[in-house]
Amino acid sequence: SGLDAGTNIGDALGLGLAGFDAMTRTGDNRPKVLVLLSDGEHNKEGDEVLRPLQAAQLAQKLGIPVYTIDCGGEGANESPDERKQRSDGRAVLEDVARLSGGRSCVANSPDELRA
């Protein structure tokens, strides 16, 4: 459908990092962290798309840890392809957090998110 624009984790991280970089350039040297709440699915590809691991490397260079929260859930009736896609997405979020010096967690309920 025309409304399904997909999910682009890399560009979302890039936009957040650009905002922090602009803050630093104006003299704001307070510690910064970026929190990414996602269903874990990065499904946009192409030459003009910032990939998640590229964004994580940029975050590391800027000294901004990324904390990822996977809230994609686990469906009871998932197909093997859906399970693999969820697992792959979770692995990407974990890699982004690790590369940037942050942390990754899973929160599939309001209580888990609060924790």
Coordinates of N, CA and C in Angstrom, one line a residue:
S1 N 0.8 -1.2 0.0 CA 0.0 0.0 0.0 C 0.9 1.2 0.0
G2 N 0.3 2.4 -0.3 CA 1.1 3.6 -0.4 C 1.5 4.1 1.0
L3 N 0.8 3.6 2.0 CA 1.2 4.1 3.4 C 2.3 3.3 4.0
D4 N 2.7 2.1 3.4 CA 3.7 1.3 3.9 C 5.1 1.8 3.4
A5 N 5.6 2.7 4.2 CA 6.9 3.3 3.8 C 8.1 2.5 4.3
G6 N 7.9 1.5 5.1 CA 9.0 0.7 5.6 C 9.6 1.3 6.8
T7 N 10.6 0.6 7.3 CA 11.3 1.0 8.5 C 12.8 1.2 8.1
N8 N 13.4 2.3 8.4 CA 14.7 2.6 8.1 C 15.5 3.0 9.4
I9 N 16.0 2.0 10.1 CA 16.6 2.2 11.4 C 17.9 3.1 11.2
G10 N 18.7 2.8 10.2 CA 19.9 3.6 10.0 C 19.7 5.1 9.8
D11 N 18.7 5.5 9.0 CA 18.5 6.9 8.8 C 17.9 7.5 10.0
A12 N 17.0 6.8 10.7 CA 16.5 7.3 12.0 C 17.6 7.6 13.0
L13 N 18.5 6.7 13.1 CA 19.7 6.9 14.0 C 20.5 8.1 13.5
G14 N 20.7 8.2 12.2 CA 21.5 9.3 11.6 C 20.9 10.6 11.9
L15 N 19.6 10.7 11.8 CA 18.9 12.0 12.1 C 19.1 12.4 13.6
G16 N 19.0 11.4 14.4 CA 19.2 11.7 15.9 C 20.6 12.1 16.2
L17 N 21.5 11.4 15.5 CA 22.9 11.7 15.7 C 23.3 13.1 15.2
A18 N 22.7 13.5 14.1 CA 22.9 14.8 13.5 C 22.4 15.9 14.5
G19 N 21.3 15.7 15.1 CA 20.8 16.6 16.1 C 21.8 16.8 17.3
F20 N 22.4 15.7 17.7 CA 23.3 15.7 18.8 C 24.6 16.4 18.4
D21 N 25.0 16.1 17.1 CA 26.3 16.8 16.6 C 26.1 18.3 16.5
A22 N 24.9 18.7 16.1 CA 24.6 20.1 16.0 C 24.7 20.8 17.4
M23 N 24.1 20.1 18.4 CA 24.2 20.6 19.8 C 25.6 20.7 20.3
T24 N 26.5 19.7 20.0 CA 27.9 19.8 20.4 C 28.6 21.0 19.7
R25 N 28.3 21.2 18.5 CA 28.9 22.3 17.8 C 28.5 23.7 18.4
T26 N 27.4 23.8 19.1 CA 27.0 25.1 19.7 C 27.6 25.1 21.1
G27 N 28.4 24.2 21.5 CA 29.0 24.3 22.8 C 28.4 23.4 23.9
D28 N 27.3 22.7 23.5 CA 26.6 21.8 24.5 C 27.4 20.5 24.6
N29 N 28.2 20.4 25.7 CA 29.0 19.3 25.9 C 28.5 18.3 26.9
R30 N 27.2 18.4 27.3 CA 26.7 17.5 28.2 C 26.7 16.0 27.6
P31 N 26.8 15.0 28.5 CA 26.8 13.7 27.9 C 25.5 13.4 27.2
K32 N 25.6 12.6 26.1 CA 24.4 12.3 25.3 C 24.3 10.8 25.1
V33 N 23.0 10.4 25.0 CA 22.7 9.0 24.6 C 21.5 9.1 23.7
L34 N 21.4 8.1 22.9 CA 20.3 8.0 21.9 C 19.5 6.7 22.2
V35 N 18.2 6.8 22.4 CA 17.4 5.6 22.7 C 16.6 5.3 21.4
L36 N 16.7 4.1 20.9 CA 15.9 3.7 19.7 C 14.9 2.6 20.2
L37 N 13.6 3.0 20.1 CA 12.5 2.0 20.3 C 12.0 1.6 19.0
S38 N 12.1 0.3 18.7 CA 11.8 -0.2 17.4 C 11.2 -1.6 17.4
D39 N 10.5 -2.0 16.3 CA 10.0 -3.3 16.2 C 11.2 -4.2 15.7
G40 N 12.3 -3.6 15.5 CA 13.5 -4.4 15.1 C 13.7 -4.6 13.6
E41 N 12.7 -4.1 12.8 CA 12.7 -4.5 11.4 C 13.3 -3.3 10.6
H42 N 14.5 -3.5 10.0 CA 15.0 -2.6 9.1 C 14.8 -3.2 7.7
N43 N 13.9 -2.6 6.9 CA 13.6 -3.2 5.6 C 13.7 -2.2 4.5
K44 N 14.5 -1.2 4.6 CA 14.7 -0.2 3.5 C 16.1 -0.5 3.0
E45 N 16.3 -0.6 1.7 CA 17.6 -0.8 1.2 C 17.8 0.2 0.0
G46 N 19.0 0.3 -0.4 CA 19.4 1.2 -1.5 C 20.6 2.0 -1.2
D47 N 21.1 2.6 -2.2 CA 22.4 3.3 -2.1 C 22.3 4.5 -1.2
E48 N 21.1 5.1 -1.1 CA 21.0 6.4 -0.3 C 20.5 6.1 1.1
V49 N 20.5 4.9 1.5 CA 20.0 4.5 2.8 C 21.2 4.3 3.8
L50 N 21.2 4.9 4.9 CA 22.2 4.7 5.9 C 21.9 3.4 6.6
R51 N 22.8 2.5 6.6 CA 22.5 1.2 7.2 C 22.7 1.3 8.7
P52 N 22.0 0.4 9.5 CA 22.1 0.5 10.9 C 23.5 0.4 11.5
L53 N 24.3 -0.5 10.9 CA 25.7 -0.6 11.5 C 26.6 0.6 11.1
Q54 N 26.3 1.2 10.0 CA 27.0 2.4 9.6 C 26.7 3.5 10.6
A55 N 25.4 3.6 11.0 CA 25.0 4.6 12.0 C 25.6 4.3 13.3
A56 N 25.7 3.0 13.7 CA 26.3 2.7 15.0 C 27.8 3.1 15.0
Q57 N 28.5 2.9 13.9 CA 29.9 3.3 13.8 C 30.0 4.9 14.0
L58 N 29.1 5.6 13.3 CA 29.1 7.0 13.5 C 28.8 7.4 14.9
A59 N 27.9 6.8 15.6 CA 27.6 7.0 17.0 C 28.8 6.8 17.8
Q60 N 29.5 5.7 17.6 CA 30.7 5.4 18.3 C 31.8 6.5 18.1
K61 N 32.0 7.0 16.9 CA 32.9 8.1 16.6 C 32.5 9.3 17.3
L62 N 31.2 9.6 17.5 CA 30.8 10.8 18.1 C 30.7 10.6 19.7
G63 N 30.9 9.4 20.1 CA 30.9 9.1 21.6 C 29.5 9.1 22.1
I64 N 28.5 8.7 21.3 CA 27.1 8.7 21.7 C 26.6 7.2 21.7
P65 N 26.5 6.7 22.9 CA 26.0 5.3 23.0 C 24.5 5.2 22.6
V66 N 24.1 4.1 21.9 CA 22.8 3.9 21.4 C 22.2 2.8 22.3
Y67 N 21.1 3.1 22.9 CA 20.4 2.0 23.7 C 19.2 1.6 22.9
T68 N 19.1 0.3 22.5 CA 18.0 -0.1 21.6 C 17.0 -0.9 22.5
I69 N 15.8 -0.7 22.2 CA 14.7 -1.4 22.8 C 13.8 -2.1 21.7
D70 N 13.8 -3.4 21.7 CA 13.0 -4.2 20.7 C 11.7 -4.4 21.3
C71 N 10.7 -3.8 20.7 CA 9.3 -4.0 21.2 C 8.4 -4.7 20.1
G72 N 9.1 -5.5 19.3 CA 8.4 -6.2 18.2 C 7.5 -7.3 18.6
G73 N 7.7 -7.8 19.8 CA 6.8 -8.9 20.3 C 7.2 -10.2 19.6
E74 N 6.5 -11.2 20.1 CA 6.7 -12.6 19.6 C 5.3 -13.2 19.4
G75 N 5.0 -13.3 18.1 CA 3.6 -13.8 17.8 C 3.5 -15.3 17.9
A76 N 2.4 -15.7 18.4 CA 2.2 -17.1 18.6 C 2.0 -17.9 17.3
N77 N 1.5 -17.2 16.3 CA 1.3 -17.9 15.0 C 2.3 -17.5 13.9
E78 N 3.5 -17.1 14.4 CA 4.5 -16.7 13.4 C 5.0 -17.9 12.5
S79 N 5.2 -17.5 11.2 CA 5.8 -18.5 10.3 C 7.3 -18.5 10.6
P80 N 7.9 -19.6 10.0 CA 9.4 -19.6 10.2 C 10.1 -18.4 9.6
D81 N 9.6 -17.9 8.5 CA 10.2 -16.7 7.9 C 10.0 -15.5 8.8
E82 N 8.8 -15.3 9.5 CA 8.6 -14.2 10.4 C 9.5 -14.3 11.6
R83 N 9.7 -15.6 12.1 CA 10.6 -15.8 13.3 C 12.0 -15.4 12.9
K84 N 12.5 -15.8 11.7 CA 13.8 -15.5 11.3 C 14.0 -13.9 11.1
Q85 N 13.0 -13.3 10.5 CA 13.0 -11.8 10.3 C 13.1 -11.1 11.7
R86 N 12.3 -11.6 12.7 CA 12.4 -11.0 14.0 C 13.7 -11.3 14.7
S87 N 14.3 -12.5 14.5 CA 15.6 -12.8 15.1 C 16.7 -12.0 14.5
D88 N 16.6 -11.8 13.1 CA 17.6 -11.0 12.4 C 17.5 -9.5 12.9
G89 N 16.3 -9.0 13.0 CA 16.1 -7.7 13.4 C 16.7 -7.4 14.8
R90 N 16.4 -8.4 15.7 CA 16.9 -8.3 17.1 C 18.4 -8.3 17.1
A91 N 19.0 -9.1 16.3 CA 20.5 -9.2 16.2 C 21.1 -7.8 15.7
V92 N 20.4 -7.2 14.8 CA 20.8 -5.9 14.3 C 20.8 -4.9 15.4
L93 N 19.7 -4.8 16.2 CA 19.6 -3.9 17.3 C 20.7 -4.2 18.3
E94 N 21.0 -5.4 18.6 CA 22.0 -5.8 19.6 C 23.4 -5.3 19.0
D95 N 23.6 -5.5 17.7 CA 24.9 -5.0 17.2 C 25.1 -3.5 17.2
V96 N 24.0 -2.8 16.9 CA 24.0 -1.3 17.0 C 24.4 -0.9 18.4
A97 N 23.7 -1.5 19.4 CA 24.0 -1.1 20.8 C 25.5 -1.4 21.1
R98 N 25.9 -2.6 20.8 CA 27.3 -3.0 21.2 C 28.3 -2.2 20.5
L99 N 28.2 -1.9 19.2 CA 29.1 -1.1 18.5 C 29.2 0.3 19.0
S100 N 28.1 0.9 19.4 CA 28.1 2.3 19.8 C 28.4 2.4 21.3
G101 N 28.5 1.3 22.0 CA 28.8 1.4 23.5 C 27.6 1.5 24.3
G102 N 26.4 1.2 23.7 CA 25.2 1.2 24.5 C 24.8 -0.2 24.9
R103 N 23.5 -0.3 25.1 CA 22.9 -1.6 25.6 C 21.6 -1.9 24.8
S104 N 21.3 -3.2 24.7 CA 20.1 -3.6 24.0 C 19.2 -4.4 24.9
C105 N 17.9 -4.2 24.8 CA 17.0 -5.0 25.6 C 15.7 -5.2 24.8
V106 N 14.9 -6.1 25.4 CA 13.6 -6.4 24.7 C 12.5 -6.0 25.7
A107 N 11.5 -5.4 25.2 CA 10.3 -5.0 26.0 C 9.0 -5.2 25.3
N108 N 8.4 -6.3 25.6 CA 7.1 -6.6 24.9 C 5.9 -6.3 25.7
S109 N 6.0 -5.6 26.8 CA 4.9 -5.2 27.6 C 5.2 -3.8 28.3
P110 N 4.2 -3.1 28.7 CA 4.4 -1.9 29.4 C 5.3 -2.0 30.7
D111 N 5.1 -3.1 31.4 CA 6.0 -3.4 32.6 C 7.5 -3.6 32.2
E112 N 7.7 -4.4 31.1 CA 9.1 -4.6 30.7 C 9.7 -3.3 30.2
L113 N 8.9 -2.4 29.5 CA 9.4 -1.2 29.0 C 9.8 -0.2 30.2
R114 N 8.9 -0.2 31.2 CA 9.3 0.6 32.4 C 10.6 0.1 33.1
A115 N 10.7 -1.2 33.1 CA 11.9 -1.8 33.8 C 13.2 -1.4 33.0

